[in-house]
Amino acid sequence: GNNIPEYHLTTTAIDCSNLTNVSLKFWRWLGIESSAYDHAYLRVSNNGTTWTTIWQNGVAIADTTWQAQSFDISAVADNHATVYIRWTMGTTDSTIIYCGWNIDDVEIWGLAAAPPDILGDLNCDGVATFEDINPFVLALSSPEGYFAAYPNCNIMRGDCNGDGAVDFSDINAFVALLSGGY
């Protein structure tokens, strides 16, 4: 419309507390005059009060098909429990009307934080228990065999004495860990 103030479409809070490299993806069909006359913005906030402009129009845009959009919002969103996305239309002048924002298929992409390495958890089931004895022995006796059997598990979980190596000097600390003495 003509002579409109800023109107906002704002998401509810999005939890990105366990994400890094966060990006926003969506499809748009946008029509707007150049920024000398009309304004469109994409903004992000991690508190709902302070907004960072991620994109704004400079030239006139008259999409005739849906356009895929992708924006890096990691500087604002990474590891934050409350992230808001806001599409803003306006202000506009008193002439020429375009279609404004049309958005669809909004997605948040990011890398999930890796679970913490748990000391003594050599089978990577999330706890250090007696089930870790055989993987621990395998890590000591055949690191290559350990890597083959547990390719996505960090062998350094077996460094129970904290000396930077997984070797026979870790045995007492491993036993103490399993018996609750560590």
Short mmCIF file of C-alpha atoms in Angstrom, two decimals:
data_model
loop_
_atom_site.label_atom_id
_atom_site.label_comp_id
_atom_site.label_asym_id
_atom_site.label_seq_id
_atom_site.Cartn_x
_atom_site.Cartn_y
_atom_site.Cartn_z
CA GLY A 1 0.00 0.00 0.00
CA ASN A 2 0.85 3.66 -0.20
CA ASN A 3 2.15 5.63 2.78
CA ILE A 4 2.41 2.67 5.15
CA PRO A 5 4.56 2.67 8.28
CA GLU A 6 6.73 -0.33 9.10
CA TYR A 7 4.62 -3.48 9.42
CA HIS A 8 6.27 -6.60 10.82
CA LEU A 9 5.75 -10.33 10.56
CA THR A 10 7.69 -11.79 13.49
CA THR A 11 8.18 -15.44 14.39
CA THR A 12 7.73 -16.80 17.86
CA ALA A 13 10.98 -17.59 19.70
CA ILE A 14 13.08 -20.24 17.96
CA ASP A 15 15.46 -22.27 20.15
CA CYS A 16 18.95 -22.31 18.62
CA SER A 17 20.72 -22.95 21.94
CA ASN A 18 22.36 -26.14 20.67
CA LEU A 19 23.09 -24.93 17.13
CA THR A 20 26.05 -23.27 15.43
CA ASN A 21 26.46 -21.95 11.88
CA VAL A 22 22.76 -21.07 11.91
CA SER A 23 21.19 -20.00 8.64
CA LEU A 24 17.70 -18.97 7.61
CA LYS A 25 16.19 -20.39 4.42
CA PHE A 26 12.86 -19.54 2.86
CA TRP A 27 11.16 -18.88 -0.45
CA ARG A 28 10.08 -15.37 -1.32
CA TRP A 29 7.95 -13.63 -3.94
CA LEU A 30 8.73 -9.98 -3.37
CA GLY A 31 7.62 -6.83 -5.12
CA ILE A 32 8.91 -3.44 -3.96
CA GLU A 33 10.13 -0.15 -5.37
CA SER A 34 13.73 0.90 -4.80
CA SER A 35 14.73 1.98 -1.32
CA ALA A 36 14.53 5.62 -2.40
CA TYR A 37 10.73 5.11 -2.18
CA ASP A 38 9.80 1.88 -0.38
CA HIS A 39 11.52 -0.37 2.15
CA ALA A 40 11.63 -4.08 2.88
CA TYR A 41 13.83 -5.60 5.58
CA LEU A 42 14.78 -8.96 7.03
CA ARG A 43 15.85 -8.67 10.66
CA VAL A 44 16.94 -11.06 13.40
CA SER A 45 17.03 -10.72 17.18
CA ASN A 46 18.09 -12.92 20.09
CA ASN A 47 16.18 -10.89 22.69
CA GLY A 48 13.09 -9.54 20.90
CA THR A 49 14.20 -5.95 21.48
CA THR A 50 17.44 -5.35 19.57
CA TRP A 51 17.18 -6.15 15.86
CA THR A 52 19.98 -6.77 13.37
CA THR A 53 19.18 -6.07 9.73
CA ILE A 54 20.28 -9.07 7.68
CA TRP A 55 18.94 -7.80 4.36
CA GLN A 56 17.22 -4.74 2.93
CA ASN A 57 16.20 -3.79 -0.57
CA GLY A 58 18.28 -1.32 -2.52
CA VAL A 59 16.79 -1.57 -5.98
CA ALA A 60 13.27 -2.27 -7.16
CA ILE A 61 12.37 -5.96 -7.01
CA ALA A 62 9.55 -7.51 -9.00
CA ASP A 63 9.80 -11.28 -8.60
CA THR A 64 7.72 -13.21 -11.13
CA THR A 65 8.39 -16.62 -9.56
CA TRP A 66 9.27 -17.94 -6.11
CA GLN A 67 12.91 -17.24 -5.25
CA ALA A 68 14.94 -19.40 -2.84
CA GLN A 69 16.63 -17.30 -0.14
CA SER A 70 19.40 -18.23 2.28
CA PHE A 71 20.94 -15.96 4.92
CA ASP A 72 23.70 -16.55 7.45
CA ILE A 73 22.25 -15.50 10.82
CA SER A 74 24.93 -17.20 12.93
CA ALA A 75 26.27 -13.94 14.40
CA VAL A 76 22.91 -13.37 16.10
CA ALA A 77 21.49 -16.88 16.45
CA ASP A 78 24.30 -19.31 17.35
CA ASN A 79 23.77 -20.87 20.79
CA HIS A 80 20.82 -18.60 21.68
CA ALA A 81 17.62 -20.02 23.15
CA THR A 82 15.40 -17.23 21.84
CA VAL A 83 15.86 -16.19 18.23
CA TYR A 84 13.26 -14.16 16.37
CA ILE A 85 13.01 -13.58 12.62
CA ARG A 86 11.19 -10.49 11.36
CA TRP A 87 10.14 -9.54 7.85
CA THR A 88 9.35 -5.83 7.64
CA MET A 89 7.41 -3.98 4.94
CA GLY A 90 7.51 -0.18 4.97
CA THR A 91 7.81 2.66 5.04
CA THR A 92 6.43 3.35 1.57
CA ASP A 93 5.80 6.46 -0.47
CA SER A 94 2.51 7.66 -2.00
CA THR A 95 2.89 6.22 -5.51
CA ILE A 96 3.23 2.87 -7.29
CA ILE A 97 2.09 -0.22 -5.38
CA TYR A 98 3.90 -3.57 -5.55
CA CYS A 99 2.91 -6.92 -4.01
CA GLY A 100 5.24 -6.67 -0.98
CA TRP A 101 6.52 -9.72 0.92
CA ASN A 102 5.20 -13.19 0.22
CA ILE A 103 7.11 -15.89 2.11
CA ASP A 104 6.86 -19.66 2.34
CA ASP A 105 8.72 -22.74 3.61
CA VAL A 106 10.74 -21.02 6.34
CA GLU A 107 13.54 -23.22 7.71
CA ILE A 108 16.30 -22.81 10.29
CA TRP A 109 19.46 -24.78 9.50
CA GLY A 110 22.43 -25.28 11.80
CA LEU A 111 24.96 -27.73 13.11
CA ALA A 112 23.91 -29.51 16.27
CA ALA A 113 26.37 -29.29 19.11
CA ALA A 114 28.31 -32.51 19.54
CA PRO A 115 27.46 -34.37 22.71
CA PRO A 116 30.17 -34.04 25.32
CA ASP A 117 32.75 -36.77 25.56
CA ILE A 118 32.07 -38.76 28.72
CA LEU A 119 35.22 -40.03 30.36
CA GLY A 120 35.26 -43.84 30.37
CA ASP A 121 32.33 -44.16 27.91
CA LEU A 122 34.23 -46.17 25.30
CA ASN A 123 31.13 -47.62 23.58
CA CYS A 124 29.57 -44.14 23.22
CA ASP A 125 26.19 -45.00 24.72
CA GLY A 126 26.19 -41.87 26.86
CA VAL A 127 27.23 -43.42 30.19
CA ALA A 128 30.35 -45.01 31.63
CA THR A 129 29.34 -48.48 32.85
CA PHE A 130 30.60 -52.05 32.96
CA GLU A 131 29.52 -52.28 29.30
CA ASP A 132 32.59 -50.15 28.53
CA ILE A 133 35.11 -52.70 29.83
CA ASN A 134 35.49 -54.63 26.57
CA PRO A 135 35.80 -51.46 24.44
CA PHE A 136 38.36 -50.12 26.95
CA VAL A 137 40.43 -53.30 26.69
CA LEU A 138 40.18 -53.11 22.89
CA ALA A 139 41.34 -49.46 22.95
CA LEU A 140 44.36 -50.48 25.04
CA SER A 141 45.28 -53.61 23.11
CA SER A 142 44.38 -52.61 19.54
CA PRO A 143 43.63 -48.96 18.80
CA GLU A 144 43.07 -49.90 15.13
CA GLY A 145 40.53 -52.51 16.20
CA TYR A 146 38.85 -49.96 18.46
CA PHE A 147 38.57 -47.41 15.63
CA ALA A 148 37.09 -50.12 13.38
CA ALA A 149 34.55 -51.22 16.01
CA TYR A 150 33.63 -47.70 17.22
CA PRO A 151 34.34 -45.37 14.27
CA ASN A 152 32.34 -42.45 15.67
CA CYS A 153 33.61 -42.70 19.23
CA ASN A 154 36.56 -40.71 20.59
CA ILE A 155 39.23 -43.11 21.87
CA MET A 156 40.46 -40.34 24.18
CA ARG A 157 37.48 -41.09 26.40
CA GLY A 158 39.77 -43.84 27.66
CA ASP A 159 42.36 -41.35 28.94
CA CYS A 160 41.01 -41.74 32.46
CA ASN A 161 44.12 -40.43 34.22
CA GLY A 162 44.27 -37.30 32.03
CA ASP A 163 47.84 -37.67 30.81
CA GLY A 164 46.94 -37.26 27.12
CA ALA A 165 47.37 -40.94 26.18
CA VAL A 166 45.23 -44.05 26.31
CA ASP A 167 47.52 -46.71 27.74
CA PHE A 168 47.94 -49.16 30.61
CA SER A 169 48.43 -46.32 33.10
CA ASP A 170 44.69 -45.55 32.65
CA ILE A 171 43.54 -48.92 34.06
CA ASN A 172 43.37 -47.93 37.75
CA ALA A 173 41.60 -44.65 36.95
CA PHE A 174 39.13 -46.49 34.67
CA VAL A 175 38.33 -49.06 37.38
CA ALA A 176 37.93 -46.26 39.96
CA LEU A 177 35.63 -44.38 37.57
CA LEU A 178 33.38 -47.43 37.09
CA SER A 179 33.29 -48.14 40.81
CA GLY A 180 32.32 -44.55 41.62
CA GLY A 181 35.69 -43.62 43.07
CA TYR A 182 36.44 -40.87 40.50
#
